[in-house]
XYZ file of C-alpha atoms in Angstrom:
684
model
C -201.198 -180.667 -129.078
C -197.853 -179.886 -128.544
C -195.505 -179.312 -131.547
C -193.719 -182.107 -132.869
C -190.402 -182.226 -131.333
C -187.350 -183.235 -133.602
C -184.771 -185.633 -131.823
C -182.154 -185.413 -134.349
C -178.348 -185.469 -132.787
C -176.683 -182.083 -133.005
C -174.283 -181.426 -135.826
C -170.719 -181.227 -135.108
C -168.392 -178.596 -135.998
C -165.091 -178.512 -137.634
C -162.045 -179.553 -135.821
C -160.303 -176.280 -136.794
C -162.914 -174.018 -135.206
C -161.956 -175.659 -131.822
C -158.323 -175.489 -132.526
C -158.400 -171.835 -133.240
C -159.898 -171.213 -129.901
C -158.558 -174.044 -127.497
C -159.487 -172.361 -124.168
C -163.286 -172.048 -124.846
C -165.793 -174.708 -124.272
C -166.864 -176.714 -127.269
C -170.588 -175.464 -126.374
C -169.918 -172.348 -126.874
C -167.724 -172.890 -130.125
C -170.736 -174.709 -131.603
C -173.242 -172.061 -130.610
C -171.064 -169.268 -132.327
C -170.873 -171.451 -135.465
C -174.622 -171.710 -135.793
C -175.061 -167.991 -135.159
C -172.775 -167.382 -137.821
C -174.616 -169.712 -140.197
C -177.834 -168.348 -139.559
C -176.309 -164.768 -140.250
C -177.454 -163.771 -136.594
C -173.975 -162.507 -135.834
C -170.965 -161.246 -137.773
C -167.879 -162.842 -137.577
C -165.941 -159.853 -135.859
C -168.435 -159.632 -133.148
C -168.278 -163.264 -132.498
C -164.367 -163.189 -132.331
C -164.781 -160.123 -129.823
C -167.452 -161.995 -127.625
C -165.433 -165.244 -127.724
C -162.308 -163.176 -126.109
C -164.433 -161.771 -123.496
C -166.162 -164.984 -122.871
C -162.832 -166.444 -121.849
C -162.747 -164.084 -118.941
C -166.040 -163.674 -117.821
C -168.696 -166.329 -116.186
C -171.446 -165.740 -118.593
C -172.967 -167.928 -121.382
C -171.667 -167.022 -124.886
C -175.462 -166.429 -126.145
C -175.989 -164.119 -123.178
C -172.725 -162.141 -123.479
C -173.804 -161.473 -127.294
C -177.107 -160.464 -126.532
C -175.735 -158.101 -123.946
C -173.563 -156.481 -126.197
C -176.177 -155.821 -128.643
C -174.851 -158.157 -131.254
C -177.766 -160.498 -131.561
C -181.204 -161.312 -130.253
C -182.251 -163.345 -127.387
C -184.703 -165.257 -130.219
C -181.599 -165.743 -132.621
C -179.589 -167.300 -129.711
C -182.645 -169.549 -128.677
C -183.210 -170.711 -132.250
C -179.285 -171.465 -132.733
C -179.395 -173.792 -129.464
C -182.522 -175.587 -131.194
C -180.104 -176.383 -134.182
C -177.140 -176.973 -132.172
C -178.833 -179.444 -129.951
C -181.118 -180.853 -132.742
C -184.423 -180.195 -130.959
C -187.335 -177.854 -130.753
C -188.592 -174.715 -128.797
C -191.061 -174.682 -126.124
C -194.118 -172.289 -126.775
C -195.543 -171.364 -123.366
C -197.889 -168.928 -124.699
C -199.589 -171.556 -127.028
C -199.465 -174.730 -124.380
C -199.055 -173.415 -120.544
C -196.660 -175.447 -118.496
C -198.577 -178.192 -116.337
C -198.367 -176.845 -112.723
C -198.676 -180.834 -111.619
C -195.244 -181.610 -113.572
C -193.849 -178.408 -112.110
C -194.550 -179.453 -108.521
C -192.779 -182.739 -109.079
C -189.593 -181.320 -108.477
C -190.502 -177.861 -107.076
C -190.528 -174.437 -108.654
C -187.597 -173.133 -107.005
C -185.467 -176.003 -108.057
C -186.595 -174.979 -111.570
C -185.250 -171.616 -111.332
C -182.196 -172.616 -109.765
C -181.226 -175.314 -112.506
C -182.880 -173.646 -115.386
C -185.389 -176.508 -116.330
C -189.183 -176.675 -116.496
C -191.102 -179.886 -116.889
C -193.637 -178.836 -119.368
C -195.993 -181.126 -120.934
C -196.495 -185.005 -121.598
C -196.194 -185.855 -124.846
C -195.941 -189.570 -126.557
C -195.221 -191.306 -123.222
C -192.576 -188.879 -122.344
C -192.393 -185.678 -120.572
C -191.046 -182.395 -122.347
C -188.198 -180.776 -120.304
C -187.680 -176.793 -121.450
C -184.428 -175.775 -120.350
C -182.516 -172.552 -121.021
C -179.247 -174.338 -120.136
C -178.966 -177.353 -122.664
C -175.457 -177.923 -122.054
C -176.454 -179.043 -118.595
C -179.474 -180.883 -119.362
C -177.704 -184.496 -119.699
C -176.461 -184.209 -115.989
C -179.878 -182.420 -114.694
C -181.866 -185.405 -116.544
C -180.377 -187.937 -114.298
C -181.291 -186.355 -111.194
C -185.176 -186.015 -112.194
C -187.895 -188.295 -110.671
C -188.872 -191.409 -112.377
C -192.037 -189.879 -112.992
C -190.629 -187.585 -115.543
C -188.507 -190.113 -117.517
C -188.310 -190.493 -120.251
C -187.095 -186.736 -120.612
C -187.127 -184.874 -123.941
C -185.316 -181.694 -123.879
C -186.780 -178.655 -125.420
C -185.046 -174.921 -125.625
C -186.765 -171.695 -123.931
C -185.125 -168.591 -123.093
C -184.497 -168.037 -119.333
C -186.699 -165.109 -119.360
C -189.352 -167.220 -121.013
C -188.818 -169.976 -118.319
C -188.910 -167.247 -115.135
C -192.057 -165.554 -116.322
C -193.701 -168.861 -116.807
C -192.710 -170.005 -113.435
C -193.857 -166.729 -112.298
C -197.309 -167.059 -113.925
C -198.193 -170.631 -113.042
C -196.675 -170.984 -109.618
C -196.411 -167.452 -108.265
C -198.339 -168.139 -104.968
C -196.137 -171.230 -104.083
C -192.887 -168.952 -104.356
C -194.609 -166.527 -102.361
C -195.458 -168.761 -99.566
C -192.238 -170.134 -99.826
C -190.452 -166.600 -99.384
C -192.116 -166.397 -95.890
C -190.771 -169.186 -94.536
C -187.211 -169.606 -95.770
C -185.611 -169.169 -92.718
C -185.415 -172.096 -89.753
C -188.041 -171.416 -87.534
C -185.637 -171.865 -84.570
C -183.849 -168.858 -85.999
C -186.837 -166.608 -87.390
C -188.952 -164.248 -85.387
C -192.320 -165.614 -86.850
C -192.725 -167.272 -83.645
C -194.228 -163.817 -82.811
C -197.348 -164.597 -85.003
C -198.348 -166.739 -81.722
C -199.976 -164.791 -79.119
C -197.527 -166.239 -76.450
C -194.603 -164.109 -76.938
C -196.569 -160.763 -77.213
C -198.553 -161.762 -73.918
C -195.287 -162.206 -72.301
C -194.107 -158.645 -73.316
C -197.351 -157.248 -72.064
C -196.857 -158.986 -68.764
C -193.373 -157.957 -68.364
C -194.498 -154.171 -68.757
C -197.238 -154.637 -66.992
C -195.216 -155.898 -64.093
C -192.917 -153.181 -64.412
C -195.303 -150.672 -64.221
C -196.932 -152.400 -61.048
C -193.658 -152.211 -59.398
C -193.321 -148.539 -60.192
C -196.587 -148.058 -58.573
C -195.987 -150.002 -55.382
C -192.299 -149.383 -55.120
C -191.289 -146.228 -57.134
C -188.344 -145.342 -55.210
C -186.816 -149.078 -55.567
C -187.814 -149.247 -59.201
C -186.382 -146.016 -60.106
C -183.224 -146.953 -58.339
C -182.961 -150.306 -59.857
C -183.648 -149.037 -63.210
C -181.163 -146.349 -62.976
C -178.183 -148.879 -61.854
C -179.490 -151.116 -64.767
C -179.499 -148.377 -67.438
C -175.944 -146.696 -66.027
C -174.274 -149.982 -66.375
C -175.318 -150.514 -69.943
C -174.181 -146.960 -70.795
C -170.803 -147.890 -69.222
C -170.345 -151.179 -70.943
C -171.431 -149.518 -74.331
C -169.596 -147.033 -74.047
C -166.346 -149.031 -73.360
C -166.999 -151.301 -76.178
C -167.240 -148.437 -78.483
C -164.027 -146.773 -77.530
C -162.532 -150.185 -77.991
C -163.848 -150.361 -81.208
C -162.674 -146.853 -82.288
C -159.197 -147.900 -81.136
C -158.892 -151.146 -82.838
C -160.105 -149.318 -86.039
C -157.428 -146.644 -85.492
C -154.710 -149.041 -84.860
C -155.703 -151.234 -88.122
C -155.619 -147.972 -90.022
C -152.210 -147.116 -88.759
C -150.899 -150.606 -89.645
C -152.061 -150.635 -93.006
C -150.321 -146.856 -93.601
C -147.223 -148.262 -92.307
C -147.446 -151.835 -94.103
C -145.407 -152.147 -97.272
C -147.600 -152.212 -100.571
C -149.475 -155.492 -100.541
C -148.500 -157.958 -103.486
C -151.117 -157.326 -106.389
C -154.151 -159.665 -106.086
C -154.009 -162.909 -107.870
C -155.900 -162.479 -111.371
C -159.661 -163.408 -111.565
C -159.732 -165.826 -114.173
C -163.445 -165.235 -115.006
C -165.300 -162.298 -113.638
C -168.385 -163.446 -111.921
C -171.923 -162.480 -112.695
C -173.386 -160.028 -110.030
C -177.150 -159.768 -109.231
C -178.358 -156.432 -107.411
C -181.472 -156.339 -105.763
C -183.432 -152.996 -105.356
C -186.475 -153.286 -103.642
C -189.104 -150.562 -104.707
C -192.560 -149.717 -102.672
C -194.531 -146.773 -103.574
C -191.904 -144.959 -105.590
C -192.906 -142.712 -108.226
C -190.084 -140.066 -108.829
C -187.077 -141.943 -108.586
C -186.800 -144.119 -111.797
C -184.647 -141.511 -114.044
C -182.262 -141.055 -110.980
C -182.343 -144.629 -110.114
C -181.128 -145.657 -113.791
C -178.455 -142.584 -113.838
C -176.826 -143.515 -110.685
C -176.882 -147.068 -111.297
C -175.598 -146.702 -114.957
C -172.333 -145.320 -113.497
C -171.301 -148.468 -112.129
C -168.282 -149.547 -113.754
C -168.767 -153.139 -114.210
C -169.344 -155.085 -117.514
C -173.179 -155.039 -118.633
C -173.067 -158.906 -119.595
C -172.133 -159.549 -115.766
C -174.683 -157.193 -114.402
C -178.200 -158.139 -113.503
C -180.171 -155.467 -111.750
C -183.735 -156.688 -110.438
C -186.053 -154.053 -109.371
C -188.157 -155.677 -107.162
C -191.950 -154.364 -106.942
C -195.229 -155.675 -105.092
C -198.190 -156.722 -107.214
C -200.284 -154.372 -105.803
C -197.909 -151.428 -106.127
C -199.920 -149.611 -108.982
C -197.760 -146.601 -108.309
C -194.428 -147.915 -108.824
C -195.724 -150.043 -111.732
C -196.909 -147.049 -113.356
C -193.561 -145.625 -113.062
C -191.585 -148.269 -114.510
C -194.055 -148.680 -117.230
C -193.284 -145.260 -118.306
C -189.421 -145.776 -117.990
C -187.304 -147.568 -120.890
C -185.021 -149.989 -118.792
C -181.648 -150.563 -119.938
C -181.163 -154.338 -121.170
C -179.162 -155.209 -117.780
C -182.108 -154.141 -115.472
C -185.327 -156.201 -115.169
C -188.256 -156.190 -113.113
C -189.154 -158.990 -110.554
C -192.906 -158.573 -108.946
C -193.545 -160.268 -105.801
C -197.201 -161.896 -105.683
C -199.643 -160.625 -102.813
C -199.498 -162.466 -99.476
C -200.481 -161.752 -96.051
C -197.188 -160.665 -95.393
C -195.579 -157.295 -97.005
C -192.086 -156.772 -96.089
C -188.751 -156.239 -97.691
C -187.372 -159.324 -96.610
C -190.085 -161.405 -98.174
C -189.418 -159.391 -101.319
C -185.881 -160.175 -101.483
C -186.442 -164.011 -100.549
C -188.752 -163.963 -103.383
C -186.238 -162.141 -106.113
C -183.576 -164.262 -104.768
C -184.704 -167.423 -106.674
C -184.949 -165.506 -109.876
C -181.176 -164.175 -109.698
C -178.651 -165.128 -112.070
C -175.308 -163.986 -110.333
C -173.309 -165.912 -107.748
C -172.749 -162.497 -106.107
C -175.917 -160.780 -104.676
C -176.049 -157.376 -103.536
C -178.707 -155.111 -102.476
C -179.075 -151.290 -103.129
C -182.105 -149.088 -101.760
C -184.212 -147.054 -104.169
C -182.227 -143.906 -103.549
C -178.754 -145.268 -103.470
C -175.715 -143.470 -105.234
C -173.060 -146.050 -105.189
C -169.323 -145.327 -105.972
C -168.856 -146.243 -109.804
C -165.848 -148.704 -108.943
C -167.870 -150.471 -105.951
C -168.774 -153.792 -107.742
C -165.227 -154.489 -109.415
C -163.979 -153.825 -105.529
C -166.435 -156.043 -104.205
C -165.413 -158.716 -106.513
C -161.703 -158.135 -105.835
C -162.393 -158.463 -101.896
C -164.144 -161.627 -102.132
C -161.534 -162.943 -104.341
C -158.904 -162.388 -102.042
C -160.468 -163.475 -98.918
C -161.259 -166.830 -97.721
C -164.448 -168.784 -98.095
C -165.619 -168.266 -94.735
C -165.964 -164.171 -95.577
C -169.970 -164.561 -96.770
C -170.537 -160.629 -96.541
C -168.967 -157.449 -97.813
C -170.526 -154.447 -96.000
C -170.105 -151.115 -97.686
C -169.866 -147.719 -96.187
C -173.216 -145.629 -96.304
C -173.444 -141.983 -96.320
C -175.769 -139.155 -97.223
C -176.018 -137.096 -99.971
C -178.204 -134.374 -98.113
C -176.186 -133.981 -95.283
C -176.407 -130.233 -94.767
C -180.460 -130.313 -95.414
C -181.177 -129.595 -91.954
C -180.091 -129.901 -88.361
C -181.609 -133.406 -87.961
C -179.730 -134.264 -91.545
C -176.393 -133.287 -89.773
C -176.896 -135.131 -86.968
C -178.082 -138.185 -88.896
C -174.970 -137.758 -91.138
C -172.674 -137.399 -87.958
C -174.154 -141.046 -86.169
C -173.773 -142.736 -89.677
C -170.022 -141.536 -90.042
C -169.307 -142.821 -86.647
C -171.269 -146.200 -87.033
C -170.240 -147.337 -90.322
C -166.829 -145.870 -90.617
C -165.532 -146.407 -87.062
C -167.800 -148.550 -84.766
C -168.963 -151.516 -86.743
C -165.536 -151.998 -88.582
C -163.870 -151.530 -85.113
C -166.276 -154.271 -83.890
C -165.715 -156.877 -86.480
C -161.752 -156.478 -86.119
C -162.713 -157.430 -82.458
C -164.582 -160.505 -83.515
C -167.998 -159.055 -82.242
C -171.169 -160.074 -84.613
C -172.179 -157.004 -86.468
C -175.610 -156.022 -87.607
C -175.746 -155.305 -90.948
C -176.837 -152.032 -92.736
C -179.857 -152.612 -94.983
C -178.091 -151.618 -98.393
C -174.763 -151.840 -100.028
C -174.471 -155.451 -98.853
C -172.886 -158.083 -101.076
C -173.199 -161.932 -100.293
C -171.882 -165.177 -101.736
C -174.974 -166.492 -103.213
C -174.340 -170.147 -101.923
C -174.303 -169.100 -98.485
C -177.079 -166.831 -98.615
C -179.149 -169.654 -99.987
C -178.102 -172.162 -97.339
C -179.011 -169.948 -94.389
C -182.390 -169.464 -96.082
C -181.973 -165.735 -97.083
C -183.531 -163.292 -94.963
C -186.103 -163.386 -92.274
C -189.390 -162.444 -93.833
C -191.021 -161.394 -90.799
C -187.801 -159.306 -89.135
C -188.322 -155.709 -89.890
C -184.638 -155.126 -89.489
C -183.977 -158.108 -91.738
C -180.174 -156.868 -92.015
C -179.074 -156.952 -88.299
C -180.798 -160.245 -88.038
C -178.888 -161.621 -90.957
C -175.738 -160.346 -89.571
C -176.161 -162.250 -86.379
C -177.298 -165.465 -88.286
C -174.080 -165.264 -90.263
C -172.130 -165.360 -87.132
C -173.972 -168.033 -85.590
C -172.917 -170.248 -88.617
C -169.299 -169.366 -88.610
C -169.204 -166.963 -91.303
C -167.715 -163.404 -91.425
C -168.747 -159.878 -92.761
C -165.935 -157.648 -93.717
C -166.092 -153.992 -94.560
C -165.291 -152.301 -97.749
C -164.148 -148.621 -97.705
C -166.444 -147.984 -100.639
C -169.309 -145.344 -100.398
C -172.595 -145.667 -101.048
C -174.735 -142.312 -100.691
C -178.438 -142.332 -99.786
C -181.141 -139.660 -98.604
C -181.000 -138.714 -94.944
C -184.727 -138.897 -93.517
C -184.424 -135.552 -92.137
C -187.959 -134.817 -91.016
C -188.546 -135.231 -87.457
C -191.724 -137.548 -87.410
C -190.552 -139.846 -90.416
C -187.251 -140.008 -88.619
C -188.949 -141.140 -85.528
C -190.949 -143.762 -87.537
C -188.153 -145.048 -89.279
C -186.137 -145.391 -85.789
C -188.916 -147.130 -84.165
C -188.865 -150.050 -86.929
C -185.033 -150.349 -86.507
C -185.412 -150.763 -82.699
C -188.427 -152.881 -82.972
C -186.378 -155.079 -85.282
C -183.386 -154.917 -82.596
C -185.864 -156.029 -79.984
C -187.297 -158.821 -82.262
C -183.903 -160.142 -83.125
C -182.608 -160.143 -79.635
C -185.918 -162.085 -78.372
C -185.374 -164.594 -81.277
C -181.881 -165.623 -80.982
C -182.143 -165.435 -77.077
C -184.635 -168.025 -77.024
C -181.802 -170.644 -76.686
C -179.068 -168.534 -74.919
C -177.218 -171.551 -74.479
C -177.256 -172.478 -78.157
C -176.213 -168.810 -79.036
C -173.307 -169.034 -76.452
C -171.971 -172.160 -77.861
C -172.193 -170.650 -81.523
C -170.621 -167.437 -80.882
C -168.290 -167.991 -77.865
C -168.467 -165.808 -74.585
C -166.927 -162.933 -76.318
C -169.377 -163.075 -79.338
C -172.202 -163.583 -76.738
C -171.300 -160.593 -74.641
C -171.064 -158.418 -77.821
C -174.489 -159.341 -78.935
C -176.242 -158.312 -75.477
C -174.210 -154.834 -75.588
C -175.336 -154.123 -79.132
C -179.110 -155.263 -79.035
C -179.938 -155.611 -75.380
C -177.757 -152.484 -74.142
C -178.808 -150.309 -77.004
C -182.453 -150.880 -76.464
C -182.214 -150.202 -72.659
C -180.407 -146.953 -73.038
C -183.369 -145.566 -75.413
C -185.969 -146.815 -73.641
C -184.878 -145.678 -69.982
C -183.127 -142.377 -71.401
C -185.670 -140.172 -69.362
C -184.252 -141.626 -66.159
C -180.841 -140.289 -66.984
C -182.321 -136.861 -68.192
C -183.663 -136.788 -64.856
C -180.394 -136.365 -63.079
C -179.633 -132.938 -64.777
C -182.123 -131.487 -62.200
C -179.374 -131.922 -59.568
C -176.721 -129.531 -60.519
C -179.602 -127.005 -61.360
C -180.653 -127.235 -57.717
C -183.893 -129.068 -58.331
C -185.843 -131.753 -56.466
C -184.966 -135.335 -57.726
C -186.393 -138.521 -56.274
C -183.039 -140.073 -55.556
C -181.290 -136.796 -54.087
C -181.672 -137.813 -50.958
C -180.554 -141.598 -51.199
C -177.494 -141.487 -53.263
C -174.492 -141.884 -51.181
C -171.642 -138.818 -50.542
C -169.852 -138.928 -54.042
C -172.398 -140.750 -55.650
C -173.515 -137.680 -57.659
C -170.011 -136.871 -58.584
C -169.505 -140.516 -59.984
C -172.422 -140.680 -61.963
C -171.767 -137.402 -63.632
C -168.334 -138.562 -64.351
C -170.008 -141.496 -65.952
C -172.386 -139.045 -68.122
C -169.652 -137.125 -69.232
C -167.177 -139.837 -69.873
C -169.931 -141.415 -72.130
C -170.599 -137.934 -73.995
C -166.889 -137.683 -74.613
C -166.639 -141.095 -76.014
C -169.660 -140.200 -78.285
C -168.095 -136.908 -79.387
C -164.704 -138.276 -80.185
C -165.862 -141.184 -82.146
C -168.136 -138.894 -84.050
C -165.069 -136.608 -84.569
C -163.559 -139.493 -85.711
C -165.944 -140.678 -88.383
C -166.405 -137.318 -89.801
C -162.799 -137.059 -90.412
C -162.646 -140.316 -92.237
C -165.851 -139.240 -94.146
C -164.146 -135.890 -95.105
C -167.038 -134.275 -93.508
C -165.100 -132.090 -90.598
C -167.487 -129.148 -91.349
C -170.042 -130.994 -89.417
C -167.765 -131.321 -86.538
C -169.229 -127.921 -84.886
C -172.502 -129.769 -84.728
C -171.330 -132.567 -82.416
C -172.535 -131.451 -79.123
C -175.845 -130.889 -80.300
C -176.273 -134.679 -80.627
C -177.253 -134.517 -76.839
C -180.513 -133.073 -78.335
C -180.909 -135.472 -81.256
C -180.874 -138.798 -79.460
C -183.897 -138.151 -76.930
C -185.869 -138.576 -80.478
C -184.884 -142.183 -80.385
C -186.344 -142.547 -76.864
C -189.627 -141.503 -78.518
C -189.217 -144.133 -81.322
C -188.302 -146.936 -78.500
C -191.921 -146.429 -77.153
C -193.606 -146.742 -80.540
C -191.440 -149.862 -81.037
C -192.572 -151.417 -77.770
C -196.130 -150.862 -78.614
C -195.723 -152.128 -82.251
C -194.042 -155.192 -80.674
C -197.187 -156.148 -78.807
C -199.801 -154.990 -81.291
C -198.233 -155.359 -84.667
C -194.651 -156.809 -84.744
C -194.517 -157.281 -88.358
C -195.625 -154.034 -89.544
C -193.391 -152.058 -91.883
C -193.092 -148.646 -91.689
C -192.313 -147.414 -94.803
C -189.824 -144.418 -95.390
C -190.729 -142.121 -98.183
C -187.593 -141.442 -100.531
C -187.025 -138.662 -103.215
C -187.911 -135.645 -100.855
C -184.260 -133.917 -100.875
C -181.819 -133.680 -103.608
C -177.878 -133.708 -102.999
C -176.402 -130.762 -101.059
C -174.417 -129.625 -104.129
C -176.331 -131.110 -106.985
C -173.939 -133.910 -107.271
C -173.447 -137.118 -105.103
C -170.253 -138.239 -104.163
C -170.319 -141.216 -106.466
C -170.855 -138.503 -109.306
C -167.999 -136.401 -108.047
C -165.858 -139.663 -107.883
C -166.424 -140.355 -111.338
C -165.285 -136.427 -112.281
C -162.246 -136.974 -110.011
C -161.154 -140.121 -112.040
C -161.492 -138.502 -115.229
C -159.463 -135.460 -114.255
C -156.545 -137.546 -112.788
C -156.744 -139.548 -116.382
C -156.724 -136.196 -118.186
C -153.840 -135.125 -115.947
C -151.659 -138.225 -116.679
C -152.346 -137.881 -120.339
C -151.127 -134.244 -120.420
C -147.984 -135.099 -118.669
C -146.989 -137.603 -120.899
C -147.614 -135.545 -123.949
C -144.476 -134.272 -125.367
C -144.217 -130.704 -127.286
C -141.163 -130.517 -129.221
C -141.782 -127.349 -131.012
C -142.291 -125.416 -127.554
C -139.289 -122.943 -126.632
C -136.757 -124.460 -123.875
C -137.086 -121.681 -121.818
C -140.808 -121.607 -121.709
C -143.673 -124.375 -120.550
C -144.812 -126.162 -123.220
C -148.694 -126.108 -124.099
C -149.057 -129.833 -122.537
C -147.316 -128.772 -119.193
C -149.710 -125.709 -119.053
C -152.986 -128.047 -119.879
C -151.626 -130.657 -116.943
C -150.851 -127.567 -114.598
C -154.613 -126.355 -115.257
C -156.276 -130.029 -114.957
C -154.121 -130.381 -111.687
C -155.685 -127.123 -110.545
C -159.077 -127.915 -111.430
C -158.830 -131.614 -109.806
C -157.640 -130.225 -106.688
C -160.454 -127.965 -106.383
C -162.904 -130.917 -106.992
C -160.899 -132.607 -104.332
C -161.630 -130.057 -101.591
């Protein structure tokens, strides 16, 4: 039998307390009064917390716990006293799954309520948000009335739901995206059979009419090469013009003050990670954002004993917690993200990878960006870079590719109004929009690229933030091919999914956006798959035989090589532009070697095509933690040192030295000069 619940009314606080802090909500004041009465918090700590609470979107109890001024249990007991009710005891009396299913586990997580047990003809409803209970109770099904409120902690509520309804939540995570926009249609044999039939027909044509097939495919590939190069060049010009305008424009007015800083949930998916815990915590600890507003969720798979053992041996800070995804038929990163999304506590949801090293001020800049732009900007994408760019040749080429992609091409395309595929990390979303769109497609192995396209289809925009997150470059040949094959397979699945109804896609994106999608997805896939056709033409200047050597009209070879050279020049120019923006000009001499780098992607494309037919949802895991930063420090760490040095220089410049002789520099001036020299050395 559950414990007897008191239904006494909550006591009223003195009017003087409300008058002393009129800007705060009455519920927060009452909670503070009860914590003081119980001796669970000091008056000085409460005063500081009340001042912070006025400018932070966080409950007072959570703020006090985050600041280490009280305990979660003390807050729960104070809430019981405040509201004149009792505590839920899920350990002794587990929740009734049938009652949970009356409103659904996802709503329980969203609203912070849990139908617990039947008692004396009523239903005990546990809640971690008692100030909202009256409003929520009015929306409950009739079967749960009359409802009696009891108090629980949020972590208790989430743990109880995870324990009792994990399978239901796990199944829901696989199908959140509308079927019309999901690639889970590939669960059926039809799409895969169609792919095999198309590839078989292509092979048959190559056997029956090899020259005609060779010529048609060459024209097709060269056409996409031209279009892709023109679009890449246009994106570079658009980005360069925007940068020039920004430099010449007068200083913008200061952004409007943010009344209350929002809470940010950051999802960090982990799978088979055994060496990254200490580095991960150290890197994320550098984030300069109030800890009370930081909710970092380490998302793990239930069967991943390797990662669980690592986390069990690691002391996590209080603003970092684990979310364990239950077993299911599918095991992909987007499924894990969908499951964890329901457990998030923030109004902004971000994504980091296990090896990421973000800039310390990144979260504050994300909040400022969302605050200053309109509601149609649903996603902010940061810049991705590598901290081991000089590990070997492959890492250098990968760094060049990323510099061009994230610093030039993608932001330029976004300025041109082209839907952009997102990167897999350093993404930040308005949670409301993310939930409205169904989160991530759990079956898509490039869930980021797919989500970028779905955002555009529903009228939302992605904007780019010049804030860098460094990660580890995959700089071993076969792991690189495996990773790239997953990306290309995801591109192919995304294109095939959204092109099931090309008329609808055209309506939603408009002609320009529709064209951009064809170039980014179909054009990219075409160039990699048929890249050997392009290579074969290098036999002509070497005097070697070529199948189309006698059929190409006069001047055709010259025109063809003009296209090849023009495309190569665009690639080199955009790469150099990206390296300049990334302050990695030392890699410019390696630009010509990209000609030997991209053929690896052709090999990856064949693996991707085979997997589309054989196992379209297989997630080829990339191993992390194999390389250290080039110079022992990430750019995020260097940025933090630079900031401290600049502050020290500013302080030294402001220190007067009245005792120093007028003809000699003061000690403070000498200190400032020394600090400036050190700062300049770090900047180089």
